[in-house]
mmCIF file of C-alpha atoms and ligand atoms in Angstrom:
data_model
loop_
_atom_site.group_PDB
_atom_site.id
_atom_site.type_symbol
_atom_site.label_atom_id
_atom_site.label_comp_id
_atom_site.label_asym_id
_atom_site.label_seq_id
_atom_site.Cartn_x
_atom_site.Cartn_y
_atom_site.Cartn_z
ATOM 1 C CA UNK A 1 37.023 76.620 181.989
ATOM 2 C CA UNK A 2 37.319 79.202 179.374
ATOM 3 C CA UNK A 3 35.009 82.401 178.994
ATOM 4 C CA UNK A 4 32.246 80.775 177.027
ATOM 5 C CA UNK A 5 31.972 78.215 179.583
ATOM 6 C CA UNK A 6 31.599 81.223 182.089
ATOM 7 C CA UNK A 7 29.119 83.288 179.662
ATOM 8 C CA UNK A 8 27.186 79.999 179.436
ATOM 9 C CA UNK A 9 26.906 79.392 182.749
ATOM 10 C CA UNK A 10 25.607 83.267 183.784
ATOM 11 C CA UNK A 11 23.182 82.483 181.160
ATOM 12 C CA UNK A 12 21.559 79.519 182.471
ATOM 13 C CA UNK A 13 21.814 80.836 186.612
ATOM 14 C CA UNK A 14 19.791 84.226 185.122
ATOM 15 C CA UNK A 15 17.602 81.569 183.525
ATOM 16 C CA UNK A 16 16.980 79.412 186.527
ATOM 17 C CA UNK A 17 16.229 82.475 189.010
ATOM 18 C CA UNK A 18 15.284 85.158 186.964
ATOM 19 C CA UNK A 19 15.452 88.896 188.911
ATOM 20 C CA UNK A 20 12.617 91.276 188.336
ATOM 21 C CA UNK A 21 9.920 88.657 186.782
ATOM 22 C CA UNK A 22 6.865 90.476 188.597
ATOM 23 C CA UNK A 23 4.028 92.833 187.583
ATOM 24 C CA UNK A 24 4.545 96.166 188.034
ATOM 25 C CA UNK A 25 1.401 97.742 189.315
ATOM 26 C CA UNK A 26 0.537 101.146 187.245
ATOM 27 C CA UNK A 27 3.176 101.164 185.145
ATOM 28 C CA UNK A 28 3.902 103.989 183.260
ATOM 29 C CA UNK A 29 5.438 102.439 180.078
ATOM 30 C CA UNK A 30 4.462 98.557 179.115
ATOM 31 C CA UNK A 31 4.798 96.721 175.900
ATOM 32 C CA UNK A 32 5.000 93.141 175.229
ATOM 33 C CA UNK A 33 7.378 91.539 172.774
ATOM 34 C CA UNK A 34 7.226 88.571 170.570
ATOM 35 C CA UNK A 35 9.628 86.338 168.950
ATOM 36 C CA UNK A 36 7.346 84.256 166.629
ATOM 37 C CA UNK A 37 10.561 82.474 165.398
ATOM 38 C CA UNK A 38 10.918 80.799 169.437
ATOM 39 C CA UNK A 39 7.765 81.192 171.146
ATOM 40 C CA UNK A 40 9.197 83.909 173.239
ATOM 41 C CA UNK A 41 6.315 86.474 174.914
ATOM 42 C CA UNK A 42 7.879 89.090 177.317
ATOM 43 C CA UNK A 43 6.282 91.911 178.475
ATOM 44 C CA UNK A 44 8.525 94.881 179.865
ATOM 45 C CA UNK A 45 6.740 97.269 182.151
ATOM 46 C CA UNK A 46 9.067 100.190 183.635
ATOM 47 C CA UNK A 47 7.937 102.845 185.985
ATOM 48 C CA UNK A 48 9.580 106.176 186.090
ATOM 49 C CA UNK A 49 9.612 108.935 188.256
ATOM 50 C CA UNK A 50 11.037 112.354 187.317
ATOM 51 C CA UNK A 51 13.069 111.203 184.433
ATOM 52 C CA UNK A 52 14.406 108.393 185.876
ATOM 53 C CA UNK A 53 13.291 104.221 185.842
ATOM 54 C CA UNK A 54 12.643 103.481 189.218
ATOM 55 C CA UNK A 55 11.315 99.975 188.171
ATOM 56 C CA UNK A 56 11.837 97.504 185.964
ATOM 57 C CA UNK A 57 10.548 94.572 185.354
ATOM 58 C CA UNK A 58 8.844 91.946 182.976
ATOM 59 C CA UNK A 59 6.037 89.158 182.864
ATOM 60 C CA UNK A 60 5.267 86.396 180.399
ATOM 61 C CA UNK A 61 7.253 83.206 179.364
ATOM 62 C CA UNK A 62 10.150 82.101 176.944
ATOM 63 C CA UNK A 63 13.437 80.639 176.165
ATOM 64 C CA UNK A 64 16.329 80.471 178.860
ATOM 65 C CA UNK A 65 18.469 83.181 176.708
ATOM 66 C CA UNK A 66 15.339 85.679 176.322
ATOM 67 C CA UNK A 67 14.827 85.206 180.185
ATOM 68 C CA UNK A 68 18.631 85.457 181.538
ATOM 69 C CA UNK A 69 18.831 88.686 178.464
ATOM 70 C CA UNK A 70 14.977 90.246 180.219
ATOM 71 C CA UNK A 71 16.442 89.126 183.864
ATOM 72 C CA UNK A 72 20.060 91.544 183.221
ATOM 73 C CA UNK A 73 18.142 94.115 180.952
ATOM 74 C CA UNK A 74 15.288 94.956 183.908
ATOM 75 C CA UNK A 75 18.317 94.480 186.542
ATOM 76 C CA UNK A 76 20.346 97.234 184.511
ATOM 77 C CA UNK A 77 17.770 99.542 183.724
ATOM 78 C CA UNK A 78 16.911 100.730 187.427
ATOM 79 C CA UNK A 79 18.138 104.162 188.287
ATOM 80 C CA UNK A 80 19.238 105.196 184.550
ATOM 81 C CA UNK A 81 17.384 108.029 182.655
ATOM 82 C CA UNK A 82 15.707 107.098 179.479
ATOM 83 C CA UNK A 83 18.334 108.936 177.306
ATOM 84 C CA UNK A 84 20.820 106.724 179.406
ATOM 85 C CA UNK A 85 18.774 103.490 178.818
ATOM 86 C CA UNK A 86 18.604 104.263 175.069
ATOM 87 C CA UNK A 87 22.355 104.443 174.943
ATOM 88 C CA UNK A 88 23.033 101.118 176.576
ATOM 89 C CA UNK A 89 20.030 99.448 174.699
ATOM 90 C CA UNK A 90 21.879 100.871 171.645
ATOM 91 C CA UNK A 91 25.142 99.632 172.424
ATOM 92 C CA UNK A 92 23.841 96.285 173.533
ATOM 93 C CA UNK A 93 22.197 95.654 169.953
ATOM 94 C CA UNK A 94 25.342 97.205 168.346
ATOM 95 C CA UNK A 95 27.009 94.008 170.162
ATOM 96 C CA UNK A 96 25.009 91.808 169.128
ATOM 97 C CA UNK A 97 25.034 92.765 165.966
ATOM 98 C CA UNK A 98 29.080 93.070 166.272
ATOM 99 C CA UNK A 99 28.917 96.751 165.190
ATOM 100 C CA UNK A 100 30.648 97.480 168.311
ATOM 101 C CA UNK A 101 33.432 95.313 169.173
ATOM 102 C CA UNK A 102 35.493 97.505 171.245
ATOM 103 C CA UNK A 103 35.219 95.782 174.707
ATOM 104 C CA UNK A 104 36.272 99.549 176.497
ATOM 105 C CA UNK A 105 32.973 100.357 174.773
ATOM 106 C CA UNK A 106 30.990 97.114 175.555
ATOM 107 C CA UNK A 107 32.146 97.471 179.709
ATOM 108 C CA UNK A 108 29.432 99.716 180.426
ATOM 109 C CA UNK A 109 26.903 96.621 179.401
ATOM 110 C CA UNK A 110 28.320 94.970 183.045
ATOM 111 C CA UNK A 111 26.734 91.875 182.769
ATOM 112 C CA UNK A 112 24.873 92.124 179.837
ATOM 113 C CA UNK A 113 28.676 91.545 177.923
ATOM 114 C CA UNK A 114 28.091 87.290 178.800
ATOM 115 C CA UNK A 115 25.475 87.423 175.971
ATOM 116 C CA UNK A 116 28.023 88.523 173.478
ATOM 117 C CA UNK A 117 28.287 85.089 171.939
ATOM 118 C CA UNK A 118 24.956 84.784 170.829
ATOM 119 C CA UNK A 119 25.872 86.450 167.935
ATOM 120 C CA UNK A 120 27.497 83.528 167.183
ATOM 121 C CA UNK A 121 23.922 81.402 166.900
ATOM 122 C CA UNK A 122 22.216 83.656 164.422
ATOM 123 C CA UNK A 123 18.802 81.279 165.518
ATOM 124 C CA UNK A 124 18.816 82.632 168.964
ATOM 125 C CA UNK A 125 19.697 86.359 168.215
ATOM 126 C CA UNK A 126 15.955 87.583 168.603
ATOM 127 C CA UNK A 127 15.705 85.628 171.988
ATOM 128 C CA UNK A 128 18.215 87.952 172.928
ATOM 129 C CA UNK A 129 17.419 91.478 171.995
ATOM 130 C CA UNK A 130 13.923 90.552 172.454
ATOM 131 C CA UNK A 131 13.976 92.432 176.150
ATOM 132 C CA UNK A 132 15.964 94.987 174.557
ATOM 133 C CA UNK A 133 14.294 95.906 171.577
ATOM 134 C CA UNK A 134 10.797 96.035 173.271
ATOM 135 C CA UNK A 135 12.061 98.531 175.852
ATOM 136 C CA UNK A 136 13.556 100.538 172.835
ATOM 137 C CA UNK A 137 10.013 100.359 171.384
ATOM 138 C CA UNK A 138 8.195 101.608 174.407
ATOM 139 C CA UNK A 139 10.972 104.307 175.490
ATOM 140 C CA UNK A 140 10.561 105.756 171.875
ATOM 141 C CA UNK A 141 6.517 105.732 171.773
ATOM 142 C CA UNK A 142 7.344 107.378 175.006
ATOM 143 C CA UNK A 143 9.459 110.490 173.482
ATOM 144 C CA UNK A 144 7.539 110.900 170.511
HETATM 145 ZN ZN1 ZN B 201 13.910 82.142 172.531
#
């Protein structure tokens, strides 16, 4: 089995049993994202106490990559400060875009790293940073 096989397989066990797909009750940041080009409709609601996402999770329905990306993104975001959850948003998207190749870089992503590939499938590129770019968009309506 080689690492594809591996990243693959990650992908479709975060796709089968999703973690965090639940409403968040008062959330205190929530935006929905949409990926026209796949039918993909996630919305990411995160609640945060004193700086810091104590919850994270999303509603809403789409492909198995925009589910397993929403499924590691919510499970990664708990306990990180939004400056910290900007950062690895950042360098997620920098991966996927392959502006950051340097895997000492790309370690902090954990588990995130197994959707590396999908750069490789320029089709299914927005499934991926769907998750990520709406939490980007609701951390920065946030801040400003
Ligand atoms: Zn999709």
């Amino acid at each position: 089995m080689d690492l594809n096989d591996i990243y693959t397989e990650v992908i479709v066990e975060h796709s089968r049993s999703v973690k965090n797909k639940r409403v968040i009750e008062n959330p205190d940041l929530v935006l929905e994202g949409i990926n026209p080009s796949c039918g993909d409709e996630i919305k990411i609601a995160v609640k945060i106490s004193n700086g810091i996402i104590q919850d994270a999770a999303f509603t809403g329905s789409g492909c198995a990559i925009s589910l397993a990306s929403a499924s590691i993104m919510t499970d990664m975001m708990h306990g990180k400060t939004l400056k910290e959850a900007q950062e690895l948003i950042s360098i997620f998207l920098g991966m996927i875009k392959r502006e950051i190749t340097d895997d000492a870089l790309l370690e902090i992503l954990g588990e995130a790293i197994v959707l590396k590939n999908i750069s490789n499938m320029p089709a299914r590129v927005k499934c991926a940073v769907l998750a990520w770019h709406t939490l980007q968009e609701a951390i920065r309506q946030e801040i400003e």
